[in-house]
Short mmCIF file of C-alpha atoms and ligand atoms in Angstrom, two decimals:
data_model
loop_
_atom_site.label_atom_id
_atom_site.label_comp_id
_atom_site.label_asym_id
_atom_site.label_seq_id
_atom_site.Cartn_x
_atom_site.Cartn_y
_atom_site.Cartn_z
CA UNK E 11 -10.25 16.05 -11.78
CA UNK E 12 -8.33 13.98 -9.31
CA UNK E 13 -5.41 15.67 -7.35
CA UNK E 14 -2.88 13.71 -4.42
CA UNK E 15 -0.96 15.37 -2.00
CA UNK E 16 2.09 13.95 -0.77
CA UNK E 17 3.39 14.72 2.28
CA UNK E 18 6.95 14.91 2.57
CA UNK E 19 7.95 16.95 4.96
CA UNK E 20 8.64 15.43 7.90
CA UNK E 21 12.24 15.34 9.43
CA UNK E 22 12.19 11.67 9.96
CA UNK E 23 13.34 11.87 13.47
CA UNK E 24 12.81 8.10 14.25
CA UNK E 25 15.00 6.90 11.34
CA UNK E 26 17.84 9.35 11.81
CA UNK E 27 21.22 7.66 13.14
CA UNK E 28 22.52 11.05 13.84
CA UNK E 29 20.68 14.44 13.87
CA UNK E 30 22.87 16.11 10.32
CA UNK E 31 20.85 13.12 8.81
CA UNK E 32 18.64 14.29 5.60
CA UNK E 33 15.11 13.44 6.47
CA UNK E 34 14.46 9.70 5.61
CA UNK E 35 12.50 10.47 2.45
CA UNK E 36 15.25 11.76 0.96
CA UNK E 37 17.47 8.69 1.66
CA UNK E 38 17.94 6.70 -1.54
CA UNK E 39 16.37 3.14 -1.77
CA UNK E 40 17.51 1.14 -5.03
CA UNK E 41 19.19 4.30 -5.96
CA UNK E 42 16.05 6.15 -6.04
CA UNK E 43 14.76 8.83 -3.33
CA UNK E 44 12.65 7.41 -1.93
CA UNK E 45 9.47 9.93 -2.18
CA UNK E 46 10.75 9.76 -6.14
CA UNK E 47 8.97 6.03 -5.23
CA UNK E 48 5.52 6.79 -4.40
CA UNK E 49 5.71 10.02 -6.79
CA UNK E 50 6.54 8.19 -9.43
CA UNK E 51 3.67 5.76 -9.20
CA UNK E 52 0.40 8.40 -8.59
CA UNK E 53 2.62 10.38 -11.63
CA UNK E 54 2.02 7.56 -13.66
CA UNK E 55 -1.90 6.69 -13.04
CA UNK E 56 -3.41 8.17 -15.77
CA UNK E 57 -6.49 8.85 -13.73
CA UNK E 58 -4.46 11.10 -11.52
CA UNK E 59 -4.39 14.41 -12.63
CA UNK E 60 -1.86 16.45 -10.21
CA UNK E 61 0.14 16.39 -7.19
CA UNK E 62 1.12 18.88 -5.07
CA UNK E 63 4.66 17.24 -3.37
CA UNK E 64 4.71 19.29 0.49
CA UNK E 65 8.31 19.25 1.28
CA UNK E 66 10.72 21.36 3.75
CA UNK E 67 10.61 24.87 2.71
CA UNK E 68 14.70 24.60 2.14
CA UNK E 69 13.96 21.55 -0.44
CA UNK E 70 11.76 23.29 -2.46
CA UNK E 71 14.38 23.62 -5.07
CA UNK E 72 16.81 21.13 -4.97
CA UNK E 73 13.32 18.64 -5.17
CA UNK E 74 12.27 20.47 -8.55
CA UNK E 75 15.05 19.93 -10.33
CA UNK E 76 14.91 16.30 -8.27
CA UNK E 77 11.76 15.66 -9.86
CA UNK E 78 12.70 16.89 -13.34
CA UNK E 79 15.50 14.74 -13.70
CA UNK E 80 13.75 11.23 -12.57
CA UNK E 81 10.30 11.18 -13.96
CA UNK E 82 9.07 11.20 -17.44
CA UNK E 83 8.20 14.67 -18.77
CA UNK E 84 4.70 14.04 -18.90
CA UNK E 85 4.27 12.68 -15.47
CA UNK E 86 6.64 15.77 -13.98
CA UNK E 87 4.38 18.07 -15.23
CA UNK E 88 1.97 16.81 -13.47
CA UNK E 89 3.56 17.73 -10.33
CA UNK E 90 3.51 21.04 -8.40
CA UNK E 91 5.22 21.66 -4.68
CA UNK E 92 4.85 23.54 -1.63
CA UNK E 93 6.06 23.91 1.44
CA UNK E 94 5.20 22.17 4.77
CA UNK E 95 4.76 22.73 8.33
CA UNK E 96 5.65 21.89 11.84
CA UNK E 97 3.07 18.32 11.97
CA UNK E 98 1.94 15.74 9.09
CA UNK E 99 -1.30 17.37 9.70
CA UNK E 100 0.15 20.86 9.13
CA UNK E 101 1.80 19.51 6.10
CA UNK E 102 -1.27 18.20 4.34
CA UNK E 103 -3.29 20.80 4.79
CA UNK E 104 -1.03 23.16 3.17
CA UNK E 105 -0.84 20.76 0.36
CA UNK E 106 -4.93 21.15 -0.12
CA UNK E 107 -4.75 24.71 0.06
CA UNK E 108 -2.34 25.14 -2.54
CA UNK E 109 -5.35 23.19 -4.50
CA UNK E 110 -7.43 24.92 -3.54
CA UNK E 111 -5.91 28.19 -5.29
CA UNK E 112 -6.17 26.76 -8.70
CA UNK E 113 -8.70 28.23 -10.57
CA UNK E 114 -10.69 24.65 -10.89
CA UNK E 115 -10.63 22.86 -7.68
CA UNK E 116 -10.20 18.71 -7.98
CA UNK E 117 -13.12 16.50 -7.05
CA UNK E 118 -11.29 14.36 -5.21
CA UNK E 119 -7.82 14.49 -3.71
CA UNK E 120 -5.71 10.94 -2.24
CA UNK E 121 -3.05 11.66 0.62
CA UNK E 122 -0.06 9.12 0.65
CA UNK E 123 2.75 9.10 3.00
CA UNK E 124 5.62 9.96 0.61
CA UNK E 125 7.42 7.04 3.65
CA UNK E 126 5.61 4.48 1.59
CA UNK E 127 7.56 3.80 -1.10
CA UNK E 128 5.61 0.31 -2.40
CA UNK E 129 2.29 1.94 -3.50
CA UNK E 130 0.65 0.05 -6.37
CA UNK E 131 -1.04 1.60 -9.69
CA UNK E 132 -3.71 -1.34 -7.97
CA UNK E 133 -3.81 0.47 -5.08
CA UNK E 134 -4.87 3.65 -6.52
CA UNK E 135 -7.52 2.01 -8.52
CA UNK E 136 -9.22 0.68 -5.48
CA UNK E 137 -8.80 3.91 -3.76
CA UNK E 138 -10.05 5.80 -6.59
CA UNK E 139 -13.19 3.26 -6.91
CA UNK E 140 -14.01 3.45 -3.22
CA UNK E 141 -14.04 7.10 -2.88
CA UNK E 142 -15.78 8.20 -6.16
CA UNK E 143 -18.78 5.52 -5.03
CA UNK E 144 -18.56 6.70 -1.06
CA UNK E 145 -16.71 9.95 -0.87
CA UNK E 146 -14.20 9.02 1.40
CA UNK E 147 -11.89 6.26 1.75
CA UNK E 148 -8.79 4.43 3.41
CA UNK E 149 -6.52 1.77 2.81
CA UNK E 150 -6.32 -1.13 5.46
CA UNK E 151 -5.10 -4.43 6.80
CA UNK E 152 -6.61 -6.29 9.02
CA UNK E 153 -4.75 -6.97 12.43
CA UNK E 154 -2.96 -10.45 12.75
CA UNK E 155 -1.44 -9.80 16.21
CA UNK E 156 -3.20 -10.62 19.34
CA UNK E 157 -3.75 -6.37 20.66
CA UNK E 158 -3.75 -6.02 24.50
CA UNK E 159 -3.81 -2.76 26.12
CA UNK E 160 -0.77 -2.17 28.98
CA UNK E 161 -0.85 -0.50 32.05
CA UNK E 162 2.20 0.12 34.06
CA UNK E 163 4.61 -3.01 31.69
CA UNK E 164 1.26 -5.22 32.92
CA UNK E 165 -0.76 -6.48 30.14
CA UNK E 166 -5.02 -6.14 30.70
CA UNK E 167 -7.96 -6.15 28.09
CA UNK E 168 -7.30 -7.92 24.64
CA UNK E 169 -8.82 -6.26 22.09
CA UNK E 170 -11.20 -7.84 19.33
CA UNK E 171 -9.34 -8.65 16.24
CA UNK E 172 -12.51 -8.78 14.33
CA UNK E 173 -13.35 -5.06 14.78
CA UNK E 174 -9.34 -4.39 14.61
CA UNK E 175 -7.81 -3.09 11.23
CA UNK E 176 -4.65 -1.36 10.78
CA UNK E 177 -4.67 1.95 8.73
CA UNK E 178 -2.13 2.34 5.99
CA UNK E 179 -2.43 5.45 2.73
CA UNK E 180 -3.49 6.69 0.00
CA UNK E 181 -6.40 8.14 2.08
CA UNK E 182 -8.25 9.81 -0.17
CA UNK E 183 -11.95 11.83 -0.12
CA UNK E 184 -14.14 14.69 -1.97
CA UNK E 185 -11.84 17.79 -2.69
CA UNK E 186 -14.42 20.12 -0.36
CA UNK E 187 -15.13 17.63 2.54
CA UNK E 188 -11.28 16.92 3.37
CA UNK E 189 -10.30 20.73 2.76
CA UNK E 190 -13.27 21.59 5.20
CA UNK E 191 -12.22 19.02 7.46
CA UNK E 192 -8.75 20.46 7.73
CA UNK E 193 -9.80 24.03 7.98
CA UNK E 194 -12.08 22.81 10.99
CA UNK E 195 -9.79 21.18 12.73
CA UNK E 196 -6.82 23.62 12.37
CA UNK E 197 -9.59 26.16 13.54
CA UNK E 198 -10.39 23.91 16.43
CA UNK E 199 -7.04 22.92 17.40
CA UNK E 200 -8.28 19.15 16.89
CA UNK E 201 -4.40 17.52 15.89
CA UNK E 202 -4.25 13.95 14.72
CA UNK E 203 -2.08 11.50 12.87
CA UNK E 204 -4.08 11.03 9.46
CA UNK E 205 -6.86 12.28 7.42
CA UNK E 206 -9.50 9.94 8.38
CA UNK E 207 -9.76 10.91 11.61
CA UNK E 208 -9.53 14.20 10.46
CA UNK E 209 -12.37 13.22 8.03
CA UNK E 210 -14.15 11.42 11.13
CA UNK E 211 -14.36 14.24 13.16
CA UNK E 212 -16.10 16.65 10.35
CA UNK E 213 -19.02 13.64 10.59
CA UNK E 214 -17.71 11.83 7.57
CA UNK E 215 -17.77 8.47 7.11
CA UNK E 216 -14.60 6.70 5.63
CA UNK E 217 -14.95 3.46 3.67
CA UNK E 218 -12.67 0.79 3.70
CA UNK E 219 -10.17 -0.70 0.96
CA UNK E 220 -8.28 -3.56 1.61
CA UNK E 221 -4.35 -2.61 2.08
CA UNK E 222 -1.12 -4.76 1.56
CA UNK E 223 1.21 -6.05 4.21
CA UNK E 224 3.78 -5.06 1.87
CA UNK E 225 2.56 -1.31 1.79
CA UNK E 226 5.16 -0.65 4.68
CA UNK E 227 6.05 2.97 5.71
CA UNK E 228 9.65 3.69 6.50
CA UNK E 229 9.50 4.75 10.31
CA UNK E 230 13.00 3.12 11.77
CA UNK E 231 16.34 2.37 9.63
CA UNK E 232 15.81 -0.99 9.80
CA UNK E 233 12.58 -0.89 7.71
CA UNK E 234 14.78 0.40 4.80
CA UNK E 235 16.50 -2.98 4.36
CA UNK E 236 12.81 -5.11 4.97
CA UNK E 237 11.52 -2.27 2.07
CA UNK E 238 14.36 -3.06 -0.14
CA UNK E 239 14.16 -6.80 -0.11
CA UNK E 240 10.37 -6.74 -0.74
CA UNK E 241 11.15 -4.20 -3.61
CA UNK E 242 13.26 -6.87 -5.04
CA UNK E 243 11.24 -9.31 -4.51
CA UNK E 244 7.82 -7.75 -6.28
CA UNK E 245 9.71 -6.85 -9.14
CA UNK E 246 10.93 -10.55 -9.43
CA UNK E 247 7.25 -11.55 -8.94
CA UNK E 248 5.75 -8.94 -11.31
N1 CTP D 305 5.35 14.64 7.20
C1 CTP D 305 5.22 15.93 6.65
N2 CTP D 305 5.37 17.02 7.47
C2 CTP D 305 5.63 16.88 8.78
C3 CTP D 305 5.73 15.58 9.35
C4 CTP D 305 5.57 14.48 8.53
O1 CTP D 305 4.99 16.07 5.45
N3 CTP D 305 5.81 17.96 9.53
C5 CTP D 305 5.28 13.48 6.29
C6 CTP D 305 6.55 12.63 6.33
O2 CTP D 305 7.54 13.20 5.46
C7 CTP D 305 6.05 11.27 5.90
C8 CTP D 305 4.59 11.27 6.37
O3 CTP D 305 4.26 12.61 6.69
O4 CTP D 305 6.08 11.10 4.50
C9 CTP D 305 4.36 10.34 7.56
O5 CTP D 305 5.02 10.83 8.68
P1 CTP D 305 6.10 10.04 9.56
O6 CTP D 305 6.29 8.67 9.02
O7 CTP D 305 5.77 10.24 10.98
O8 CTP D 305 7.45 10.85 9.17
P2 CTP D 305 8.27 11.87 10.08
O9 CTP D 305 7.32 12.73 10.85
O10 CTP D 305 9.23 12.54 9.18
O11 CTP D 305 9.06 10.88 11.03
P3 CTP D 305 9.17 10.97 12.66
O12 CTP D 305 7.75 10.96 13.18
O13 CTP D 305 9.98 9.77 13.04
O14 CTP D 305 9.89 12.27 12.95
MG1 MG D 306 5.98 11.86 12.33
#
């Protein structure tokens, strides 16, 4: 069985305008919420067999019916929610451990950003190659920018763009290794941003899959208009 957890919830505090603002995965792209986006997609792979949605413990309803309403029956009943916590990390893990109370556990679970609303059936299928082959996997780009670090507003050592990639989601690994991983690091206090370093730090070792430049993650407003554009644009394409 393959499961994804989708965080989503975060409060979004680098998109807000004002702080009353609903968190930004909430906010409606094309008319759409936009974790209804990414949702919608992993609903619709038919090797993906479940998702647990992590959203604000307040949303919990209002994001069932949500979900109801928007996808197709089959794919909704795919879907199962729970609530998050205080960091992405936080958030995540909760969403494994509500796996890991069904009665069979998955073999292998994908995290996506639910602030990535462009994720590709494609995508999965690499994702889902990669980590049933190596066990644990990301998706990423390679750098195009010159990277320098800065000390003080002073630019000093550029970085090798060779060994440079940028990391994007669905992360995904074995069920047992990233729910480990999590446990560990919650037990350590080890925080981080994502689940390969999480992975990383159990000893794993986390493959590879190329990414898209057009697998953007909502962070400011102004990515919301960039995202809509190349939503439009794919469609046009596709
Ligand atoms: N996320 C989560 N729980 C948290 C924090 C983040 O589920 N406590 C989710 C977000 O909803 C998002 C993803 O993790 O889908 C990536 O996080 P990020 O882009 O940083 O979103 P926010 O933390 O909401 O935004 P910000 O950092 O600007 O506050
Ligand atoms: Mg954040």
């Amino acid at each position: 069985m393959i499961a994804a957890v989708l965080p989503a919830a975060g409060v979004g505090e680098r998109f807000k305008s004002k702080p009353g603002d609903s968190p930004k995965q909430f906010t409606g792209l094309s008319g759409r919420a936009l974790y209804l986006w990414s949702l919608g997609t992993l609903a619709a792979h038919n090797q993906v067999n479940l998702i647990v949605v992590v959203v604000p413990k307040l949303s919990l309803d209002a994001v069932q019916s949500e979900i109801k309403q928007n996808l197709p029956p089959a794919d909704a009943q795919k879907v199962i929610l729970t609530a998050g916590g205080s960091t992405r990390q936080h958030s995540v893990h909760n969403g494994l451990e509500r796996l890991a109370e069904l009665s069979e556990h998955p073999d292998y679970v994908l995290v996506h950003d639910a602030a990535r609303p462009l994720l590709t059936g494609r995508m999965i299928d690499l994702v889902i190659k990669s980590v049933t082959t190596n066990g644990a996997c990301t998706l990423a780009v390679a750098v195009t920018d010159t990277i320098k670090k800065v000390k003080d507003g002073i630019v000093g050592e550029t970085l090798n763009r060779s060994e440079l990639v940028q990391i994007q989601t669905p992360q995904a690994a074995k069920f047992e290794w990233l729910l480990e991983a999590h446990r560990k690091a919650a037990k350590e206090n080890f925080g981080t941003t994502d689940d390969s370093t999480i992975l990383e730090h159990s000893g794993h070792k986390v493959h590879i899959v190329p990414g898209s430049p057009y697998n953007l993650k909502i962070t400011n407003p102004e990515d919301l208009s960039v995202c809509q554009s190349l939503a439009s644009a794919l469609k046009q394409r596709s």
